[in-house]
Coordinates of C-alpha atoms and ligand atoms in Angstrom, one line a residue:
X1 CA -4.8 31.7 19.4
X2 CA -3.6 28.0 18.5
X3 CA -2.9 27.2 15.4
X4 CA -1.9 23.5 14.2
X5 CA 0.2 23.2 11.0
X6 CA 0.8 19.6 9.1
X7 CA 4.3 20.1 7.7
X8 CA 6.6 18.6 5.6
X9 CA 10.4 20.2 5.3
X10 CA 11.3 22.8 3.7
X11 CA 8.9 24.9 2.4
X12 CA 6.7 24.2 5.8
X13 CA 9.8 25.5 7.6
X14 CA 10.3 28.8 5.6
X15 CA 6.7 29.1 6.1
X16 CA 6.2 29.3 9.6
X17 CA 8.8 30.9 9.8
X18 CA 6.7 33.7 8.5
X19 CA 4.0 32.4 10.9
X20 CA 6.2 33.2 13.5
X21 CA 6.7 36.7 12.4
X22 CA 2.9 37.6 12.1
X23 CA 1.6 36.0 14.6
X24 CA 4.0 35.6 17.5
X25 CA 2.0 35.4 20.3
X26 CA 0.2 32.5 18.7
X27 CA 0.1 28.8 20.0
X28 CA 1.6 27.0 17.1
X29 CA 1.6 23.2 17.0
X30 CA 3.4 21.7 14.0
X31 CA 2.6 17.7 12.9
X32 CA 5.7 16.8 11.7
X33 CA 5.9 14.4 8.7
X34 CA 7.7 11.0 9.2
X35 CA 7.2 9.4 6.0
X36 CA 10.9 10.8 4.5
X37 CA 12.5 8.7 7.6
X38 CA 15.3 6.8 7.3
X39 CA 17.8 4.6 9.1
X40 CA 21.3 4.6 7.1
X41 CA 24.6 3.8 9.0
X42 CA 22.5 2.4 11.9
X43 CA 21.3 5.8 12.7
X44 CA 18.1 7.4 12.4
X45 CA 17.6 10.4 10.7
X46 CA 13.8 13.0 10.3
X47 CA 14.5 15.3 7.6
X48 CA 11.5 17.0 8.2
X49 CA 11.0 17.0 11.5
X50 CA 15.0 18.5 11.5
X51 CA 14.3 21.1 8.7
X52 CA 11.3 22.4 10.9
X53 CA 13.7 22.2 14.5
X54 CA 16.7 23.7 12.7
X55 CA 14.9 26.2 10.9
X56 CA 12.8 27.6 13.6
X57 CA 15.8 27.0 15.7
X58 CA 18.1 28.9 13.7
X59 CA 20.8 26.6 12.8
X60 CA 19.5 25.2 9.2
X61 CA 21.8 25.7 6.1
X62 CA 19.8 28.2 4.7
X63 CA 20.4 27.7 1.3
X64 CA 20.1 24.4 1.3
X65 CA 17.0 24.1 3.4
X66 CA 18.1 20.9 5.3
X67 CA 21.1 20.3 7.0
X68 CA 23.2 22.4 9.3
X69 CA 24.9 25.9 8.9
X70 CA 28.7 26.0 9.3
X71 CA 28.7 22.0 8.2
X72 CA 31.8 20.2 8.1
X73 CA 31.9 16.6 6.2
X74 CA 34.7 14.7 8.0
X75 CA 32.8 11.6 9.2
X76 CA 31.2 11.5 6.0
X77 CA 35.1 11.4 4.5
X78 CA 35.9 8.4 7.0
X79 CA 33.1 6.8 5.7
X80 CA 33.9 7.3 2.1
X81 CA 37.6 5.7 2.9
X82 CA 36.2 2.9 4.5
X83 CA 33.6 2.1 1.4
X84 CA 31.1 2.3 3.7
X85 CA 27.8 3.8 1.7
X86 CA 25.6 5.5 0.9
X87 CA 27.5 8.2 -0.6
X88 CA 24.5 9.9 -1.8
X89 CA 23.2 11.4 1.0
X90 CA 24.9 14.3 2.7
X91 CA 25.3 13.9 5.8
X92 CA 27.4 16.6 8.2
X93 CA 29.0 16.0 11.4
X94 CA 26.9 18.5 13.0
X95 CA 24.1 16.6 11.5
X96 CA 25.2 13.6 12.7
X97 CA 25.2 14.6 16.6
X98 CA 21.4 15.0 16.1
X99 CA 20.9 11.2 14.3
X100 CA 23.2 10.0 17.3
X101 CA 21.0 11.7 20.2
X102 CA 17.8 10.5 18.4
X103 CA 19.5 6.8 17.8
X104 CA 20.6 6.5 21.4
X105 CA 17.4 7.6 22.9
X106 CA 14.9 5.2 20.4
X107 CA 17.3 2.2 21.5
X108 CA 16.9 3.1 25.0
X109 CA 12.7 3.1 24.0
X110 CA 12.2 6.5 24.1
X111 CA 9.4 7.3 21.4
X112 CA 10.2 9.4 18.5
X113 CA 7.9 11.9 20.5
X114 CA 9.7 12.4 23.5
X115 CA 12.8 12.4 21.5
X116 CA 12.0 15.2 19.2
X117 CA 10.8 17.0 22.5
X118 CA 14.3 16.6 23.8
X119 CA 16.3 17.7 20.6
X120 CA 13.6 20.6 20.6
X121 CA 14.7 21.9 24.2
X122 CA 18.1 22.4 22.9
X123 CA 16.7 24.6 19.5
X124 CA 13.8 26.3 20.9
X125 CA 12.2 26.5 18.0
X126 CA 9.1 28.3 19.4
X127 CA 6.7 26.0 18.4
X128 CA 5.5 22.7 19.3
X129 CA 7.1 19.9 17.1
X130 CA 4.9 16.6 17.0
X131 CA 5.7 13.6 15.1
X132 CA 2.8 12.4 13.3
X133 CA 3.1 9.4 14.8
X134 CA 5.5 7.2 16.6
X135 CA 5.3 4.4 14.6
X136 CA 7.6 3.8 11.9
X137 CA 6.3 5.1 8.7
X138 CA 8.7 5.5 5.1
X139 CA 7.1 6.7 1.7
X140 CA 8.6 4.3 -1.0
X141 CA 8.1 5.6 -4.7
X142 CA 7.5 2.9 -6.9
X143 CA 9.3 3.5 -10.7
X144 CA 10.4 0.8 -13.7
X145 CA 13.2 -1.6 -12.8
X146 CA 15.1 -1.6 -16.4
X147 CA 16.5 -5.3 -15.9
X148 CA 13.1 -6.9 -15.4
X149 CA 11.0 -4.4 -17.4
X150 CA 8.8 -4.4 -14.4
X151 CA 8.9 -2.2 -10.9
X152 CA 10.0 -1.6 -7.7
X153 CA 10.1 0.2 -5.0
X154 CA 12.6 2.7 -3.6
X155 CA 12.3 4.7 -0.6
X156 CA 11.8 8.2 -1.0
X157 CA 15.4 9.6 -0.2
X158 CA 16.8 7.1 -2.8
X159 CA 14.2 8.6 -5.6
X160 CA 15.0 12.3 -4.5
X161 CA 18.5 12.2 -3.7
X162 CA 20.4 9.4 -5.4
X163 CA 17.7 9.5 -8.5
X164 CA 16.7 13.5 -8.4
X165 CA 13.3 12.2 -9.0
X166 CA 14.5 11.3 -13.0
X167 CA 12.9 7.8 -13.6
X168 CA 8.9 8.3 -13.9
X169 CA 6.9 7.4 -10.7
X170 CA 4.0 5.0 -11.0
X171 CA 2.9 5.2 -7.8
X172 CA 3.5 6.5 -3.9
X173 CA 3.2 3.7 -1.1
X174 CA 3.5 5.4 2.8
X175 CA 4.2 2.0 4.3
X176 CA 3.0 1.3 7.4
X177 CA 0.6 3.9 7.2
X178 CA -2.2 1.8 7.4
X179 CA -0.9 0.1 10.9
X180 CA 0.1 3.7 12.3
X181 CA -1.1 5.7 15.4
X182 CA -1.2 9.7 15.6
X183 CA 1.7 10.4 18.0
X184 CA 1.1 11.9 21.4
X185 CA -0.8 15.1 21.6
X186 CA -1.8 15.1 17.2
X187 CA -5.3 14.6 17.8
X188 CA -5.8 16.7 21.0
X189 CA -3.8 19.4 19.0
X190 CA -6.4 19.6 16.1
X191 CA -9.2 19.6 18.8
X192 CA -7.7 22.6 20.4
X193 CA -6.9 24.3 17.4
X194 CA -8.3 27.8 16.3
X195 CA -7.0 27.7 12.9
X196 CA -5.7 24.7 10.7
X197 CA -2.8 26.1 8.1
X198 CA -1.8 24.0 5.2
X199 CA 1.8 24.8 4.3
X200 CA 2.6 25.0 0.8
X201 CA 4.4 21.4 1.1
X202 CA 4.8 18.5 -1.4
X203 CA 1.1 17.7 -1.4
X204 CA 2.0 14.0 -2.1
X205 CA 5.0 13.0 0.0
X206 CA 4.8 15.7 2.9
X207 CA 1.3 16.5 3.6
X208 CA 0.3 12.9 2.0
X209 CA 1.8 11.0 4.6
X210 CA 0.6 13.1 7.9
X211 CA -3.0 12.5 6.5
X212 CA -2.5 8.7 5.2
X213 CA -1.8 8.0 9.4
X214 CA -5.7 7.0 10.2
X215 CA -7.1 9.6 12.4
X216 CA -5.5 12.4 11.5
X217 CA -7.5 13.4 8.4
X218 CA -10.8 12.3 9.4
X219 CA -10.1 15.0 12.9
X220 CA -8.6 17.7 10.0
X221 CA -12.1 17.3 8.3
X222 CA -14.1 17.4 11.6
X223 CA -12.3 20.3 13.4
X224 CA -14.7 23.5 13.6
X225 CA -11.7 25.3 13.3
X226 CA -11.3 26.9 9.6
X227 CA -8.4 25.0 7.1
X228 CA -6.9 27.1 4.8
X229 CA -4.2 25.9 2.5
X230 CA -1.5 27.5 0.4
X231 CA -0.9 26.4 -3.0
X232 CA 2.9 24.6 -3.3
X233 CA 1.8 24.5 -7.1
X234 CA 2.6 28.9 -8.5
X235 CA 2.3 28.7 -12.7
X236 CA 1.8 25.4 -12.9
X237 CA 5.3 24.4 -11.6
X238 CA 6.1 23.5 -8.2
X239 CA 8.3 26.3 -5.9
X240 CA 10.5 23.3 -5.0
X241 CA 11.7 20.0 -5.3
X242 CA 9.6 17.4 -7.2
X243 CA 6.0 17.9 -6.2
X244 CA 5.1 18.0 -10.2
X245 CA 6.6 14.1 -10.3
X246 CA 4.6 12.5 -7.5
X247 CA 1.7 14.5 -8.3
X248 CA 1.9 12.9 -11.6
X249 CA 2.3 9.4 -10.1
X250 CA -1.1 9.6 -8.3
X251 CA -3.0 11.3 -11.1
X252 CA -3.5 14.7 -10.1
X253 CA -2.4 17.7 -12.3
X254 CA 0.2 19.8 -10.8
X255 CA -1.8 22.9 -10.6
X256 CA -3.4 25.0 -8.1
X257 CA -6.8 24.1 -8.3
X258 CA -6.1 20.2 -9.0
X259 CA -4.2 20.5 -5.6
X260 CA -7.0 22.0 -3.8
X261 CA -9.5 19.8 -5.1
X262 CA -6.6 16.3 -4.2
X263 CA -7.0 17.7 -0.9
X264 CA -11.0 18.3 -1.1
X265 CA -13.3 20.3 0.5
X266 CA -14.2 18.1 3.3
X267 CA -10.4 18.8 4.0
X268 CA -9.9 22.8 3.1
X269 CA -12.6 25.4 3.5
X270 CA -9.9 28.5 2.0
X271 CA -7.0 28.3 -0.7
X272 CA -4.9 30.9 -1.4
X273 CA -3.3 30.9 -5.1
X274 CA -0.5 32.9 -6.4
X275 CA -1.4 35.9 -8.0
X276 CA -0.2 34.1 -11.5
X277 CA -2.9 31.5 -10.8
X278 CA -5.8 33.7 -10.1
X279 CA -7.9 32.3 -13.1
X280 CA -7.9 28.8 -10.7
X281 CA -10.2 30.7 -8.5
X282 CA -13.3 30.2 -9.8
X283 CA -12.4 26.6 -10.3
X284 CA -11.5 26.0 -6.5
X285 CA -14.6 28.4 -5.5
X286 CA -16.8 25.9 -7.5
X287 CA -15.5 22.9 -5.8
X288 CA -17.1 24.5 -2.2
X289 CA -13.6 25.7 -1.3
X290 CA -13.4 29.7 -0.5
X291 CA -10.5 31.1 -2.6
X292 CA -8.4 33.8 -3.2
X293 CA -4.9 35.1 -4.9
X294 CA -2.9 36.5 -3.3
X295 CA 1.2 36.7 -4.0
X296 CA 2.7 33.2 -3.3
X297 CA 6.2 32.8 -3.4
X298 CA 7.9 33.3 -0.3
X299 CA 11.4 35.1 -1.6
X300 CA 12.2 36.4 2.3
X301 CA 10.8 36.5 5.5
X302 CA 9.0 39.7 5.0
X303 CA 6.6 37.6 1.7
X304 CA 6.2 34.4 4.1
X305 CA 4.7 36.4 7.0
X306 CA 2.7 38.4 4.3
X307 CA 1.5 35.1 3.2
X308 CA 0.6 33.7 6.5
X309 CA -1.1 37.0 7.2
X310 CA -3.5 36.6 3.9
X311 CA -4.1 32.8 5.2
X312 CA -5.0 34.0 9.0
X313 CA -7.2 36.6 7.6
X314 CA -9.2 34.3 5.1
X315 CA -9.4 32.2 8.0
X316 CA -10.8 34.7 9.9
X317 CA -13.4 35.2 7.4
X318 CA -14.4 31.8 7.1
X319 CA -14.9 31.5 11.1
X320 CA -17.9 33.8 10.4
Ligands
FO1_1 N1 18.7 16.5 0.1 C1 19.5 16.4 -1.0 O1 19.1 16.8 -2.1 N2 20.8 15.9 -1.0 C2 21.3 15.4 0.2 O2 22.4 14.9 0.2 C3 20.5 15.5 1.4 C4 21.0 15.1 2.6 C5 20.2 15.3 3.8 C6 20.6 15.0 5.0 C7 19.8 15.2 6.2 C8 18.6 15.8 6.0 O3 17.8 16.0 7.1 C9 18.1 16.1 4.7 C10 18.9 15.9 3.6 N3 18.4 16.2 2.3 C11 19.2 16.1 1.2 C12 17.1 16.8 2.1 C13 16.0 15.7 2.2 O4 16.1 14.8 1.2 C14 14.6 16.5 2.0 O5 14.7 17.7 2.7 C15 13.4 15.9 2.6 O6 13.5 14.6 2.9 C16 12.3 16.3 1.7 O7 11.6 17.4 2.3

């Protein structure tokens, strides 16, 4: 069976993780988000396509989600004594080996595909990792600028990191969206696919992006093969991270069924909802999407693969 995931970082990761575990003789391609790319101290770094590798590949900081296990943070001490900046993002010498392999292949015109594929034969992460395209793509948030009482726009890792998504965000721009390409392999991926899972992701700035590069949605909505998401949205509050904020800044209610309806039928055919959200059903049921509830949060390996296993099975259903 193949199965094509869009992902973002970490709850993607932790998710197919559990894909891994109940369904591992399953095909799994993963379209890898770009939009949280950045370039700081000349080097390039892919938070989720790393989360994913690391994660699959077992050497993610598992608490943290991101980053690597058994860090050290020397360089980023140098750095600090030379005022070189930013400070805010936390970056490990580990960590920086990967950024310095990606760098050095990208100058030597290597697409971001073939070096993902490289870094990937090191972790064998068990899955396919694609970029969502090659083309350089950043999600900038766009908040109030206090001195001019207007706004601007900051990229993504500034709002989230340096800002932990504090000021109010007016609006989400994935720049260079509109110019982008689906990287090598995305679109014959979805052709191939059996099933289509929809990670409980930021719906906004994980999943947003993958679908803003032209092409990709439009063969998500056109595959025979059956989409079923998973709600990142449990009580009305997101599992992780900021998805309530962004949500906000592109006017949809951070809920389950609001999710399920952003993303649209022509998108999803299933969504599962946490147990706690089970009166969303027959709102997402109305809206032509089959739903169910089913227990959402994915406290250990054993509830993620228990999730995945709900998904593959309403999927199932849906395939007729
Ligand atoms: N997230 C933080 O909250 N603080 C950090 O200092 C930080 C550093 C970092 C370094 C490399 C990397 O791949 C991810 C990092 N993240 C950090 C997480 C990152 O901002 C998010 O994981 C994704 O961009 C959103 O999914």
């Amino acid at each position: 069976m193949h199965i094509v995931v869009p992902a973002g970082g970490i709850g993607a990761a932790r998710f197919l993780r559990g894909l891994r575990a109940a369904a591992p003789d399953a095909q799994v391609t993963v379209i890898g988000n770009t939009g949280d790319d950045i370039t700081l101290f000349g080097l390039r770094i892919c938070p989720d396509l790393d989360t994913v590798m690391y994660t699959l590949g077992g050497g993610i900081n598992d608490e943290q989600g991101w980053g690597r296990a058994d860090e050290a943070f020397v360089v980023r001490e140098e750095l600090a004594a030379y005022g070189v900046g930013p400070a805010w993002f936390g970056l490990g010498d580990r960590d920086f080996a990967t950024h310095i392999v990606r760098t050095q292949m990208l100058s030597a015109g290597y697409p971001l595909s073939a070096v993902t594929a490289a870094l990937c034969d090191r972790w064998q992460p068990g899955v396919t990792l694609l970029p969502m395209s090659d083309d350089r793509v950043e999600t900038h948030v766009v908040i109030g600028d206090e001195e001019t009482g207007g706004r601007r726009a900051v990229h993504f890792q500034e709002y989230w990191v340096r800002l932990h998504a504090e000021p109010l965000a007016h609006d989400i721009v994935v720049v260079g969206a509109e110019d982008a390409k689906p990287g090598p392999g995305v679109l014959e991926a979805i052709a191939r696919a059996d099933v289509v899972l929809v990670p409980p992701s930021n719906p906004v700035v994980s999943i947003g992006p993958v679908l803003a590069v032209p092409g990709i949605r439009e063969a998500l909505e056109a595959t025979a093969a059956p989409v079923v998401g998973l709600s990142p949205i449990v009580a009305g509050a997101p599992v992780r991270g900021m998805a309530d904020k962004v949500l906000a800044a592109i006017g949809v209610q951070a809920s389950a069924a609001a999710v399920a309806v952003h993303y649209g039928s022509g998108l999803v055919d299933g969504w599962l909802v946490d147990t706690s959200d089970s009166d969303a059903v027959p709102e997402v049921t109305a809206a032509g999407i089959a739903s169910r509830a089913v227990p959402l949060l994915m406290t250990d390996l054993d509830a993620a693969a228990a999730m995945v296993r709900e998904a593959l099975q309403l999927a199932a259903e849906l395939a007729g």
